mmCIF file of C-alpha atoms in Angstrom:
data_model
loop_
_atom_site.group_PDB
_atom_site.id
_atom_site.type_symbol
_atom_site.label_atom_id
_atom_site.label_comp_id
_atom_site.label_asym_id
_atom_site.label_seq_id
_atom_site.Cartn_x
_atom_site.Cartn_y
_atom_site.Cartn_z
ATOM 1 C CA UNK A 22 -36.939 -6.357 -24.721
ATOM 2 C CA UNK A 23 -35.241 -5.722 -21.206
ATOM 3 C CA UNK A 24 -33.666 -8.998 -21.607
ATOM 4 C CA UNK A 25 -31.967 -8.266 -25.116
ATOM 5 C CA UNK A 26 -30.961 -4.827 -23.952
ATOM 6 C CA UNK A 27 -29.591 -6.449 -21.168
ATOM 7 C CA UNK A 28 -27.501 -9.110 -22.935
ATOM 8 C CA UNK A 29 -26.067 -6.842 -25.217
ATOM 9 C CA UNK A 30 -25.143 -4.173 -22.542
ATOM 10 C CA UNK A 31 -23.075 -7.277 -20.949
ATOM 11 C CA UNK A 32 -21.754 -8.545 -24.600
ATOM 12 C CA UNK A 33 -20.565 -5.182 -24.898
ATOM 13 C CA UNK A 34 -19.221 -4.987 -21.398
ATOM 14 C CA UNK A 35 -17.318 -8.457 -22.183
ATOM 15 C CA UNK A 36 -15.588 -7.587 -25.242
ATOM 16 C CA UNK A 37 -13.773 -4.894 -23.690
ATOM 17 C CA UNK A 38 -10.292 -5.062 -25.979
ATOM 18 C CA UNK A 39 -7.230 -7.316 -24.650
ATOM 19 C CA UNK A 40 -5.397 -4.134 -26.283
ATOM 20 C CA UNK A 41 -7.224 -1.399 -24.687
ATOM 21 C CA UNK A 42 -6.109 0.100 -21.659
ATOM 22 C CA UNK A 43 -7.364 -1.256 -18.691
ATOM 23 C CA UNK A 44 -8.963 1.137 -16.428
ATOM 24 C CA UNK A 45 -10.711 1.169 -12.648
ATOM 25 C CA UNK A 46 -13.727 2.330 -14.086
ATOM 26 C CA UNK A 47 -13.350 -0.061 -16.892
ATOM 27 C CA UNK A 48 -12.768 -2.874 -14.900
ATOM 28 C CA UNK A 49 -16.049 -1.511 -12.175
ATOM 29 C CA UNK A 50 -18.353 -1.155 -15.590
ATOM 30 C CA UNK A 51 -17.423 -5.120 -16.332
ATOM 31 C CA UNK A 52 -18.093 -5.615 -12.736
ATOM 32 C CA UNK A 53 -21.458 -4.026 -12.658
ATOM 33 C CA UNK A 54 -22.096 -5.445 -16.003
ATOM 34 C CA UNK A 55 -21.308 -9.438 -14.854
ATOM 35 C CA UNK A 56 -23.411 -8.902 -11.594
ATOM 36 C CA UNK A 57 -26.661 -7.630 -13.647
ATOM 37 C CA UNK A 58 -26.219 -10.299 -15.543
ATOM 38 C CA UNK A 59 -26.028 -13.089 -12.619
ATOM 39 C CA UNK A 60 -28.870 -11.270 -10.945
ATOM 40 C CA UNK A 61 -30.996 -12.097 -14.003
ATOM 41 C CA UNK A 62 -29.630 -15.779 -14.189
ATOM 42 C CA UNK A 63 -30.831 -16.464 -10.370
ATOM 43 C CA UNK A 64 -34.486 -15.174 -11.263
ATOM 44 C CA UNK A 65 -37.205 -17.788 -12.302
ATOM 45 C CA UNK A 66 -38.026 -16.231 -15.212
ATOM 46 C CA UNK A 67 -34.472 -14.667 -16.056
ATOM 47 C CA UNK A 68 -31.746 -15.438 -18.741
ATOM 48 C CA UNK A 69 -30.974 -18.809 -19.264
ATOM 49 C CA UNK A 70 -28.236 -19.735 -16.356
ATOM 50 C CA UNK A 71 -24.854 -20.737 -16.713
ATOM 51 C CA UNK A 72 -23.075 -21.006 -13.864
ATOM 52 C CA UNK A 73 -21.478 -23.579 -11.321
ATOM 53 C CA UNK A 74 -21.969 -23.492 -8.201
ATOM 54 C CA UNK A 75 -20.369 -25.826 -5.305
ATOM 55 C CA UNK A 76 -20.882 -26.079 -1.798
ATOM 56 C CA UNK A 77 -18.711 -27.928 0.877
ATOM 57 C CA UNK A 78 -19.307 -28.794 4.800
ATOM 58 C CA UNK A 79 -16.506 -30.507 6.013
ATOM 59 C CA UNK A 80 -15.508 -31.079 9.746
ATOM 60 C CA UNK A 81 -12.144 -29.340 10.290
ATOM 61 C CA UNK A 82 -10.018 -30.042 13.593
ATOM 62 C CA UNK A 83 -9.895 -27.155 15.790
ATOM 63 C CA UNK A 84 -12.167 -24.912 14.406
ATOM 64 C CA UNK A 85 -15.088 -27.321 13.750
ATOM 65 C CA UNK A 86 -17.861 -27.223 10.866
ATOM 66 C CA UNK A 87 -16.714 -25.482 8.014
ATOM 67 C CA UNK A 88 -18.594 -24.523 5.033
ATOM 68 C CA UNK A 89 -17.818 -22.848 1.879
ATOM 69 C CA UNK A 90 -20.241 -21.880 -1.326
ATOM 70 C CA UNK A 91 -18.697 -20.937 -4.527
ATOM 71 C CA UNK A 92 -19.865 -19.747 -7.473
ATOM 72 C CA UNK A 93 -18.118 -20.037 -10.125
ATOM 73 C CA UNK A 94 -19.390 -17.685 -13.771
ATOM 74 C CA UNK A 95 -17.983 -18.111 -17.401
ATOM 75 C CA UNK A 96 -17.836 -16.290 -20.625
ATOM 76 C CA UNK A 97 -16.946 -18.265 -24.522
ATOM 77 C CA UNK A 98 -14.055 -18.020 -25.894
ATOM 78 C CA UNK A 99 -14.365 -15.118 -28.911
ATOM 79 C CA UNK A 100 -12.486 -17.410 -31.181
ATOM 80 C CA UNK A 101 -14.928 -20.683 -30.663
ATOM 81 C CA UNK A 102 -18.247 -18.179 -31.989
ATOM 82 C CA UNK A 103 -18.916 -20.515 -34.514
ATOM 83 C CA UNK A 104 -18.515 -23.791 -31.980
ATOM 84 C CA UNK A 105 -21.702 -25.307 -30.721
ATOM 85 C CA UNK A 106 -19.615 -26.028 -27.701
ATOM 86 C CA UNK A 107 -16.766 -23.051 -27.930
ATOM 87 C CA UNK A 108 -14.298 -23.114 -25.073
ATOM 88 C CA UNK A 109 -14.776 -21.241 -21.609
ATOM 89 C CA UNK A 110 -13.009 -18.902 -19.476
ATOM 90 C CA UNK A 111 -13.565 -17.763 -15.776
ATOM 91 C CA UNK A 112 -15.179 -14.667 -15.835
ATOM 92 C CA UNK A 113 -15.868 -14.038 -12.000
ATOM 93 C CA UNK A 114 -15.905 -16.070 -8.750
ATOM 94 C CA UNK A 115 -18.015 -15.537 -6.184
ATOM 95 C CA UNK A 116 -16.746 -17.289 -2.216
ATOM 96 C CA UNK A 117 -18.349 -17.375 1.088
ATOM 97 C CA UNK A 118 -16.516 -19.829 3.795
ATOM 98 C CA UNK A 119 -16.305 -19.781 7.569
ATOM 99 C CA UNK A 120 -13.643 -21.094 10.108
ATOM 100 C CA UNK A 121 -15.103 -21.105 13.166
ATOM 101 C CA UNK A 122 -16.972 -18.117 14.257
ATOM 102 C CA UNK A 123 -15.401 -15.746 11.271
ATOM 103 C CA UNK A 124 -16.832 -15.616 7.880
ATOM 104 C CA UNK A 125 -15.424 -14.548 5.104
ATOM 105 C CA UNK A 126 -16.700 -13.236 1.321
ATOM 106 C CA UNK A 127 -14.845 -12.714 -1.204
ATOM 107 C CA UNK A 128 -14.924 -12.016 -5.360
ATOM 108 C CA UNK A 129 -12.503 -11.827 -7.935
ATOM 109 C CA UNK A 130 -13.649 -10.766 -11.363
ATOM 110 C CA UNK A 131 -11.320 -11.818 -14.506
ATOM 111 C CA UNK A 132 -10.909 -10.307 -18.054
ATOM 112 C CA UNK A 133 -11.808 -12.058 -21.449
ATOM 113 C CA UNK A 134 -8.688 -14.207 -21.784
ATOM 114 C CA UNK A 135 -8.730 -15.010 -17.881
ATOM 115 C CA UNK A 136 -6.783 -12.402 -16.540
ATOM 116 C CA UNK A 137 -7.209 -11.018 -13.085
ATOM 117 C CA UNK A 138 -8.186 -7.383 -12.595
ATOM 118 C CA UNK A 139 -9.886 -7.236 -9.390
ATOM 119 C CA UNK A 140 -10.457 -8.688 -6.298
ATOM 120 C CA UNK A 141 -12.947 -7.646 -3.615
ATOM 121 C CA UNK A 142 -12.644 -9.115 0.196
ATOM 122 C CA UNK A 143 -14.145 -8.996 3.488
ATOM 123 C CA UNK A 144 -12.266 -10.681 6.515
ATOM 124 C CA UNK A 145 -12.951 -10.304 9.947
ATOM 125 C CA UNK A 146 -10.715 -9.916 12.452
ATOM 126 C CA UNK A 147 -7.453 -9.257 9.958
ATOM 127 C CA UNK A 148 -5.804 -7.799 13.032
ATOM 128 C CA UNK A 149 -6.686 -9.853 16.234
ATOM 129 C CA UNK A 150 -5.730 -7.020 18.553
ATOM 130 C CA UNK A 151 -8.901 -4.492 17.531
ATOM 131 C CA UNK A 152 -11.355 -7.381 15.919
ATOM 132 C CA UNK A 153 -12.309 -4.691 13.077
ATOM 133 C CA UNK A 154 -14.030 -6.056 9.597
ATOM 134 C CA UNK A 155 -11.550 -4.719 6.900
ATOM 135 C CA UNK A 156 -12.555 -4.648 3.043
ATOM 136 C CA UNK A 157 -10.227 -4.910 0.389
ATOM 137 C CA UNK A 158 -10.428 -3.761 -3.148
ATOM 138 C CA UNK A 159 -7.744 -4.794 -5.506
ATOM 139 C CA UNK A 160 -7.461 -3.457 -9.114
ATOM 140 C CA UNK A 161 -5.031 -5.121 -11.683
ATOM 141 C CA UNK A 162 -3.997 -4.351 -15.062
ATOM 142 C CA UNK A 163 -1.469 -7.134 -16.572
ATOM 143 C CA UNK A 164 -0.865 -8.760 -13.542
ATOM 144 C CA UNK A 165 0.075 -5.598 -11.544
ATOM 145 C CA UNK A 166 -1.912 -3.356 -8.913
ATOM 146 C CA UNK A 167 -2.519 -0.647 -9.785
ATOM 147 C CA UNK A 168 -5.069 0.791 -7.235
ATOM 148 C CA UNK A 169 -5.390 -0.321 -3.901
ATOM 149 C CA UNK A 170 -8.565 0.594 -1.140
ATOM 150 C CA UNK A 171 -9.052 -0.613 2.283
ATOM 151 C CA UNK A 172 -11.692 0.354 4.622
ATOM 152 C CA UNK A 173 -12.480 -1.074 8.719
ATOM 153 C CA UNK A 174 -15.426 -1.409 10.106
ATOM 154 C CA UNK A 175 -15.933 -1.419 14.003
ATOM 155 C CA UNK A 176 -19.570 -1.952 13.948
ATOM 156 C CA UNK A 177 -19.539 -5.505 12.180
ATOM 157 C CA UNK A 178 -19.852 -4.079 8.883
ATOM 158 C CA UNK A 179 -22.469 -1.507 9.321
ATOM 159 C CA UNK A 180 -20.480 1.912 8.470
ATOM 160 C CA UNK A 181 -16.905 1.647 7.454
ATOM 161 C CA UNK A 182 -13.893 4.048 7.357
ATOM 162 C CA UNK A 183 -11.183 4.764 4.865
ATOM 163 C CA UNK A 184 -7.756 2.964 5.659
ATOM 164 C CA UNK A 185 -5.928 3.375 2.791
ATOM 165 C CA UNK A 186 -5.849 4.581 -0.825
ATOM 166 C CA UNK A 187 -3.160 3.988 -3.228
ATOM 167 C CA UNK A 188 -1.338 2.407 -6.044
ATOM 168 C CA UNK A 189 0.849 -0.560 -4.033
ATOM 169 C CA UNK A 190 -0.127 -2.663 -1.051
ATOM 170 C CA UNK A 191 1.018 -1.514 2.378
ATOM 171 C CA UNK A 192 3.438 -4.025 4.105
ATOM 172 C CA UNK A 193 0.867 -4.436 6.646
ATOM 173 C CA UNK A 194 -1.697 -6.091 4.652
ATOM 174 C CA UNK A 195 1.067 -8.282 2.381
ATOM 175 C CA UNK A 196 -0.238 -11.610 3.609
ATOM 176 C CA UNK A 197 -3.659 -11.263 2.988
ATOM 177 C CA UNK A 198 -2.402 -9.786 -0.386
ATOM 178 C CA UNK A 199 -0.662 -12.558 -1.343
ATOM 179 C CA UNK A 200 -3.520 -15.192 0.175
ATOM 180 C CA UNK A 201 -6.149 -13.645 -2.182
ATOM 181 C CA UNK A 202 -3.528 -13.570 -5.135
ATOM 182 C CA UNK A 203 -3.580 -17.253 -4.320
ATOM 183 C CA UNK A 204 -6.958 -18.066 -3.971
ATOM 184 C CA UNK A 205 -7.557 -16.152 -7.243
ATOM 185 C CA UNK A 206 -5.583 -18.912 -8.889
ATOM 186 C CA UNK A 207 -7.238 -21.659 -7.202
ATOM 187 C CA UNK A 208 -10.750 -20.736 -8.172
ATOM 188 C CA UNK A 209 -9.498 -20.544 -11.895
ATOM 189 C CA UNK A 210 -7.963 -23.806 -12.014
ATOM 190 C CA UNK A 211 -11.204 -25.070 -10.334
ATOM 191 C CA UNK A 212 -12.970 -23.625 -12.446
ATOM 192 C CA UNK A 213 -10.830 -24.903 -15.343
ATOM 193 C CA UNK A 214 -11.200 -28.668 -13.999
ATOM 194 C CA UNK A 215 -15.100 -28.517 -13.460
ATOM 195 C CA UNK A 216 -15.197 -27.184 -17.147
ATOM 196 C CA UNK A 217 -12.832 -30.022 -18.815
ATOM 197 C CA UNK A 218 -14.882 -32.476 -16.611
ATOM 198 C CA UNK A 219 -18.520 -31.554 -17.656
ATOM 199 C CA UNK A 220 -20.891 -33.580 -19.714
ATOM 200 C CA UNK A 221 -21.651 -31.737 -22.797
ATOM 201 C CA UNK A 222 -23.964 -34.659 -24.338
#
């Protein structure tokens, strides 16, 4: 019974209407409703998975061994319902990658058509000078911000501190805007190629 309560709370979650408007606390209840879901997936005796997930070690010059796990989660295509193998679309994107010493996580979450509406990120050291941890959260609605937070932590993540609030991104933190708007892209078109790639028989 938990199980079906909890797959319909996420179907209903996931077909959030293209024409509806698109919210923070919309786009936080998808959130909360995709991680339940995953958390489920990763159990033994969960939900079915369906997810990809990728690691890579590679040996990079000047900063050494470098590793990076991605996990990459999908929803069908509303249109395909009556497909036995209906199309896909990234729903979510989960990263963890190092160079060097610094770490990184990061997680963009994407609407039913593919759409980007959030992006969460942790990076160390953003500003050499003061080594803080910063977190950024990104909200999007048609391919705009429209709510920007940033927090710093001096204690390696243990408390954090307000930054910033607002509706645009502060010149400051432009780069590692645009490097996330980036990745976001990457991690769909990965995703994208994995799915056109796998063996359905």
């Amino acid at each position: 019974m938990k199980k079906i309560c909890l797959t319909i709370g996420l179907l209903c979650c996931m077909m959030m209407s293209i024409h509806a408007q698109t919210t923070v606390e919309s786009i936080r209840e998808r959130y909360n409703g995709i991680k339940s879901y995953l958390a489920e997936m990763m159990k033994e005796d969960g939900v079915p998975a369906e997810y990809c997930q990728l690691h890579v070690k590679q040996n990079l010059p000047g900063t050494g061994p470098h590793f990076e796990d991605m996990l990459l989660y999908w929803g069908d295509d509303e249109d395909d319902e009556d497909e036995i193998y209906p199309n896909h679309h990234i729903c979510y994107a989960q990263t963890k990658y190092n160079f060097a010493a610094r770490e990184f996580y990061e997680e963009y979450l994407y609407d039913d058509k593919g759409n980007l509406i959030f992006i969460y990120a942790r990076t160390p050291d953003f500003d050499f000078d003061n080594g803080l941890i910063y977190d950024f959260r990104l909200y999007f609605n048609k391919g705009k911000v429209m709510n920007v937070i940033i927090k710093s932590s001096a204690d390696d993540g243990k408390t954090f501190k307000d930054v910033y609030t607002g509706t645009t991104v502060p010149k400051q933190y432009s780069e590692e805007f645009d490097r996330c708007l980036d990745a976001s892209k990457r991690y769909k078109q990965l995703f994208d190629s994995i799915d056109d790639c796998t063996s359905l028989l």
